[in-house]
Coordinates of C-alpha atoms in Angstrom, one line a residue:
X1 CA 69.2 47.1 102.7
X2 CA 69.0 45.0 99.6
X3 CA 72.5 43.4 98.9
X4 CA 72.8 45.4 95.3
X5 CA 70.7 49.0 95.3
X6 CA 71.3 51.0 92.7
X7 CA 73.0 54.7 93.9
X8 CA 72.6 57.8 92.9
X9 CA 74.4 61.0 93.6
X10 CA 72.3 64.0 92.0
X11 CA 73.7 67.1 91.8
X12 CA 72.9 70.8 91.5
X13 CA 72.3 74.3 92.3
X14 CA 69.3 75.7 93.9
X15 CA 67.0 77.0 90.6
X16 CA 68.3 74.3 88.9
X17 CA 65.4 71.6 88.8
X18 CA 66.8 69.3 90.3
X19 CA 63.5 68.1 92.5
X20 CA 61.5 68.1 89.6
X21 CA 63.5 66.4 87.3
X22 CA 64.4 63.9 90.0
X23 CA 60.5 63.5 90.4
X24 CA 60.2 63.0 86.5
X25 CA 62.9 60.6 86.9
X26 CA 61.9 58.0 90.2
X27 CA 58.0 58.2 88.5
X28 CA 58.7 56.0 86.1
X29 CA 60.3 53.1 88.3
X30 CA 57.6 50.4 89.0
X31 CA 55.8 50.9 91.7
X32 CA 57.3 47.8 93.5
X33 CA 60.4 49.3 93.6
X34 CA 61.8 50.6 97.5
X35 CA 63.6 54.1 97.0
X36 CA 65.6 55.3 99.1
X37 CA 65.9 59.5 99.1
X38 CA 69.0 61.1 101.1
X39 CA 67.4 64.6 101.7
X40 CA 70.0 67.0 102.6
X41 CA 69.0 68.9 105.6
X42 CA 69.4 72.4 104.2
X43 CA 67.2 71.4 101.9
X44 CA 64.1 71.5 104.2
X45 CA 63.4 75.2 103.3
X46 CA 59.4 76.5 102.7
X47 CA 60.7 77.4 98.9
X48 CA 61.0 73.5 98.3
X49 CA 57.9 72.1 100.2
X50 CA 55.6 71.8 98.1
X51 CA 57.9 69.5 95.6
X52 CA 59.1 67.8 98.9
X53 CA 56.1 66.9 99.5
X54 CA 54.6 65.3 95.8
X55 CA 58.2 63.5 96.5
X56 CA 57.5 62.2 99.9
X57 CA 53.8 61.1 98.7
X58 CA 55.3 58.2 96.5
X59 CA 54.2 55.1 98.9
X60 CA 57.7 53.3 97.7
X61 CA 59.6 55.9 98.9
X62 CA 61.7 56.4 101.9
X63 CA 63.6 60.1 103.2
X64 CA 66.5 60.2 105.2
X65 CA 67.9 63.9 106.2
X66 CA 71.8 63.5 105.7
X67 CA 74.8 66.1 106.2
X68 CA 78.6 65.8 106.2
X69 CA 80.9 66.2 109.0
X70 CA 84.7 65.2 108.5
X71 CA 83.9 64.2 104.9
X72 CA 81.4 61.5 106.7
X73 CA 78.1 61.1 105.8
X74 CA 75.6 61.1 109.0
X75 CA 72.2 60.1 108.7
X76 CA 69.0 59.0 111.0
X77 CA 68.3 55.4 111.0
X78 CA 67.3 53.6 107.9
X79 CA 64.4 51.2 107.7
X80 CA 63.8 50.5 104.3
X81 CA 65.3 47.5 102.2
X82 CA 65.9 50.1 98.8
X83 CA 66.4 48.7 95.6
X84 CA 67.0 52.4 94.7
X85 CA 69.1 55.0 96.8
X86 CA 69.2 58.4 95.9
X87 CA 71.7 61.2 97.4
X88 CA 70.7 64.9 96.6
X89 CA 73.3 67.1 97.4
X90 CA 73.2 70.6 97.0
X91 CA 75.6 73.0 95.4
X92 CA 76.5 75.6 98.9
X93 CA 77.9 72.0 100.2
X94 CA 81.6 71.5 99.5
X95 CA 81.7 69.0 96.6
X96 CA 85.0 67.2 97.2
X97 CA 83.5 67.1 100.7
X98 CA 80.1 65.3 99.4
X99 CA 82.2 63.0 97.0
X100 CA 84.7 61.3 99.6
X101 CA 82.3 61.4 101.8
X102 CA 79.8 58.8 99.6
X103 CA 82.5 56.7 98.8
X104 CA 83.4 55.8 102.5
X105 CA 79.5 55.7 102.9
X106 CA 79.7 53.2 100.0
X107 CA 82.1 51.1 101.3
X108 CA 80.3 51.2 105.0
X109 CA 77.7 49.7 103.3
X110 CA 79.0 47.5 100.8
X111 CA 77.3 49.0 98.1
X112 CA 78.9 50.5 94.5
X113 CA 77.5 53.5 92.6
X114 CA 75.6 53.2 90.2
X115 CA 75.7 57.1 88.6
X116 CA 76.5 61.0 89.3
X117 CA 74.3 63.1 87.6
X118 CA 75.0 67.1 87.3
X119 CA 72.0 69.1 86.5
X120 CA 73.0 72.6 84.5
X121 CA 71.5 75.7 85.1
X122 CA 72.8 76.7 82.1
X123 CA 71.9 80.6 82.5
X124 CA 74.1 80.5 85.6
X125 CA 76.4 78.8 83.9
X126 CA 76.6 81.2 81.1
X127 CA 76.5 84.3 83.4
X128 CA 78.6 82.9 86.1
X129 CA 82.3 82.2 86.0
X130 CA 82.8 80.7 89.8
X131 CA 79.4 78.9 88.9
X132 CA 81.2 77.6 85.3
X133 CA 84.0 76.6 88.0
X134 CA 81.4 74.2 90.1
X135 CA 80.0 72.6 87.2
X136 CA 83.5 72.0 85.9
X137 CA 84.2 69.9 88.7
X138 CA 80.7 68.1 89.1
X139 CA 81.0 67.1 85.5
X140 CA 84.4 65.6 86.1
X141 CA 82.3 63.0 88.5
X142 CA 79.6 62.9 86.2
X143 CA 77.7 60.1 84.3
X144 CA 75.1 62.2 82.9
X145 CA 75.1 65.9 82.4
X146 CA 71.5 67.5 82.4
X147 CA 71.1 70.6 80.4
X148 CA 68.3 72.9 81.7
X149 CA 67.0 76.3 82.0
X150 CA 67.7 76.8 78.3
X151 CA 65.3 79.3 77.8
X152 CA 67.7 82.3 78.4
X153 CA 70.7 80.9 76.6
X154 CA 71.0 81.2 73.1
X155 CA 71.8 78.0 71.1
X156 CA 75.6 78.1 70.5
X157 CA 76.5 78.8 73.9
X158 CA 74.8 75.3 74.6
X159 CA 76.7 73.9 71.6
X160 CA 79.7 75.1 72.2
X161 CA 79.6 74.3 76.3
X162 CA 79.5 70.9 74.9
X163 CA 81.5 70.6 72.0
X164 CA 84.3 72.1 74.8
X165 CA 83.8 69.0 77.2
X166 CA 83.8 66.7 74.0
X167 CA 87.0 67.8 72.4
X168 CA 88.7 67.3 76.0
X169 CA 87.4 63.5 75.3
X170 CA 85.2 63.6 78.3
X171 CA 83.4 60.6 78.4
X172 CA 80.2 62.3 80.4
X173 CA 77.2 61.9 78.4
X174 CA 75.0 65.2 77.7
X175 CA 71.5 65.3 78.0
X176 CA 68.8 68.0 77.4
X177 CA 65.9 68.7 79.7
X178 CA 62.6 70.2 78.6
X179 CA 59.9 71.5 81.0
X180 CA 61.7 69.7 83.7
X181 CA 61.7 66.6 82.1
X182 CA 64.1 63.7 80.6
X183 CA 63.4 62.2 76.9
X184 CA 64.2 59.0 78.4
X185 CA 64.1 58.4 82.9
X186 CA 65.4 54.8 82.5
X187 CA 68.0 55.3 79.8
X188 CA 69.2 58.5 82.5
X189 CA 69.0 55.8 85.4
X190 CA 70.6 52.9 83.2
X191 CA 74.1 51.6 84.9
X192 CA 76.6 52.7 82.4
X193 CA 79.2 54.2 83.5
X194 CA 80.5 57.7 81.5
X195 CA 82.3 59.7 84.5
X196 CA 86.1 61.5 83.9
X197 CA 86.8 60.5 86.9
X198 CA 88.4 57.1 88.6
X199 CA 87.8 57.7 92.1
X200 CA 85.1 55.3 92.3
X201 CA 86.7 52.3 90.5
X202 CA 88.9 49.8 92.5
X203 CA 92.4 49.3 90.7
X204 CA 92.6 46.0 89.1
X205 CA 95.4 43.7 90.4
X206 CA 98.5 44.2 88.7
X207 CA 101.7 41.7 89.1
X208 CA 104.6 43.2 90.6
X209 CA 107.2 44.0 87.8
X210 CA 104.6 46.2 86.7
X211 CA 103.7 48.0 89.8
X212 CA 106.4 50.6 89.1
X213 CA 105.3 51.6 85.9
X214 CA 101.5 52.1 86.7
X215 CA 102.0 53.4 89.8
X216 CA 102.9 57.3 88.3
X217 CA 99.4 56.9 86.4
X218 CA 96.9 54.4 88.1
X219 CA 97.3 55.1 91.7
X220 CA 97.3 59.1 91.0
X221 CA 94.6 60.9 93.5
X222 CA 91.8 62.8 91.8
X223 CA 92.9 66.1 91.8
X224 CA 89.9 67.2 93.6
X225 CA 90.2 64.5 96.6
X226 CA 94.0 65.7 97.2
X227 CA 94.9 67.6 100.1
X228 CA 98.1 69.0 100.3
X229 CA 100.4 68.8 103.6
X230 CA 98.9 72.0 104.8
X231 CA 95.2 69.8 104.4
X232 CA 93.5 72.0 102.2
X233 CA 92.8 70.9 98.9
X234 CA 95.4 71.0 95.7
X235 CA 92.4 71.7 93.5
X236 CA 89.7 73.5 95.9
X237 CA 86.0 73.8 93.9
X238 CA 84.0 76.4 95.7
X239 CA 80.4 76.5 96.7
X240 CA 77.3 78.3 95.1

């Protein structure tokens, strides 16, 4: 691989446009640029070919089937040199699962993440408390929150979803999606980082008188990622 590709974790429910939006978003790349597309395997389904396949047309791009086992990612052999890697995973895949299991992938590979990006079916999300549960925990990983299927939600749900996330000082940036579509692909794909989360940032080195104080705050687990002694998680998320 290149020594610095830019990596992706996009993440969704089925319905939620995810293929599309990810189309919209890799189109606008140059096309000199190598990408990289982690599809994961239970994504093969007849209900997805067709967008598969305007995916897999794209001459710069590469897919690799991927899937989990002991929060470790396991993939066929890569031949591509990507300056772009992206890792669709889907929502009926354990999420704390999918997240440790990037970050050791990460590491394996000497590479840093660039963004997480949720896409919101926002009628499930409306209708759907254990769904409102799952996009809870995918925005606490989150860069970039993408609003869509709008079309059956009125207006101040929409509002008021986000005014909830913004009064709880989440740093997550919010997004809307039309017709499948970003205002703004490289802005989306830009390197900022806006996630809740601090599972993917490597503590700074602190001196030693001031280890002890730190240590209750900084060196905290994400309350997803924790197990408890039993080995099931202190904060379980469940699957859609």
């Amino acid at each position: 691989m290149s020594e610095s590709p830019k990596v992706y974790l996009l993440l969704g429910p089925k319905g939620s446009g995810r293929r599309k939006i990810f189309l919209d978003l890799i189109q606008e790349l140059l096309e000199s640029s190598s990408i990289l597309w982690f599809r994961h395997y239970s994504d093969s389904e007849a209900s997805y070919a067709s967008i598969n396949a305007q995916i897999e047309d794209i001459s710069s791009l590469e897919c690799v089937q991927w899937t989990l086992e002991n929060s470790k990612i396991k993939h066929s052999t890569i031949k591509a040199n990507p300056d772009y890697i992206f890792f669709m995973a889907p929502a009926d895949v354990d999420l704390a699962e999918t997240i440790e299991g990037l970050k050791g992938w990460l590491n394996k590979n000497d590479c840093t993440l660039t963004r997480i990006i949720t896409v919101i079916h926002s009628e499930m999300a409306c209708q759907n408390a254990i769904a409102l549960k799952w996009f809870e925990a995918s925005m606490h990983f989150s860069d970039i929150v993408l609003l869509n299927k709008r079309e059956l939600v009125e207006g101040k749900w929409v509002q008021d979803f986000i005014s909830n996330y913004k009064k709880r000082y989440f740093p997550t940036r919010f997004e809307y999606v039309k017709k499948d579509q970003v205002s703004n692909p490289m802005d989306i794909l830009d390197h900022q980082v806006y996630r809740n989360s601090l599972y993917f940032d490597e503590l700074m080195p602190i001196e030693e008188d001031e280890f002890e104080e730190l240590q209750s705050e900084d060196t905290k687990e994400d309350p997803y990622i924790e197990r408890l002694e039993s080995g099931k998680r202190a904060k379980p998320i469940p699957t859609l």
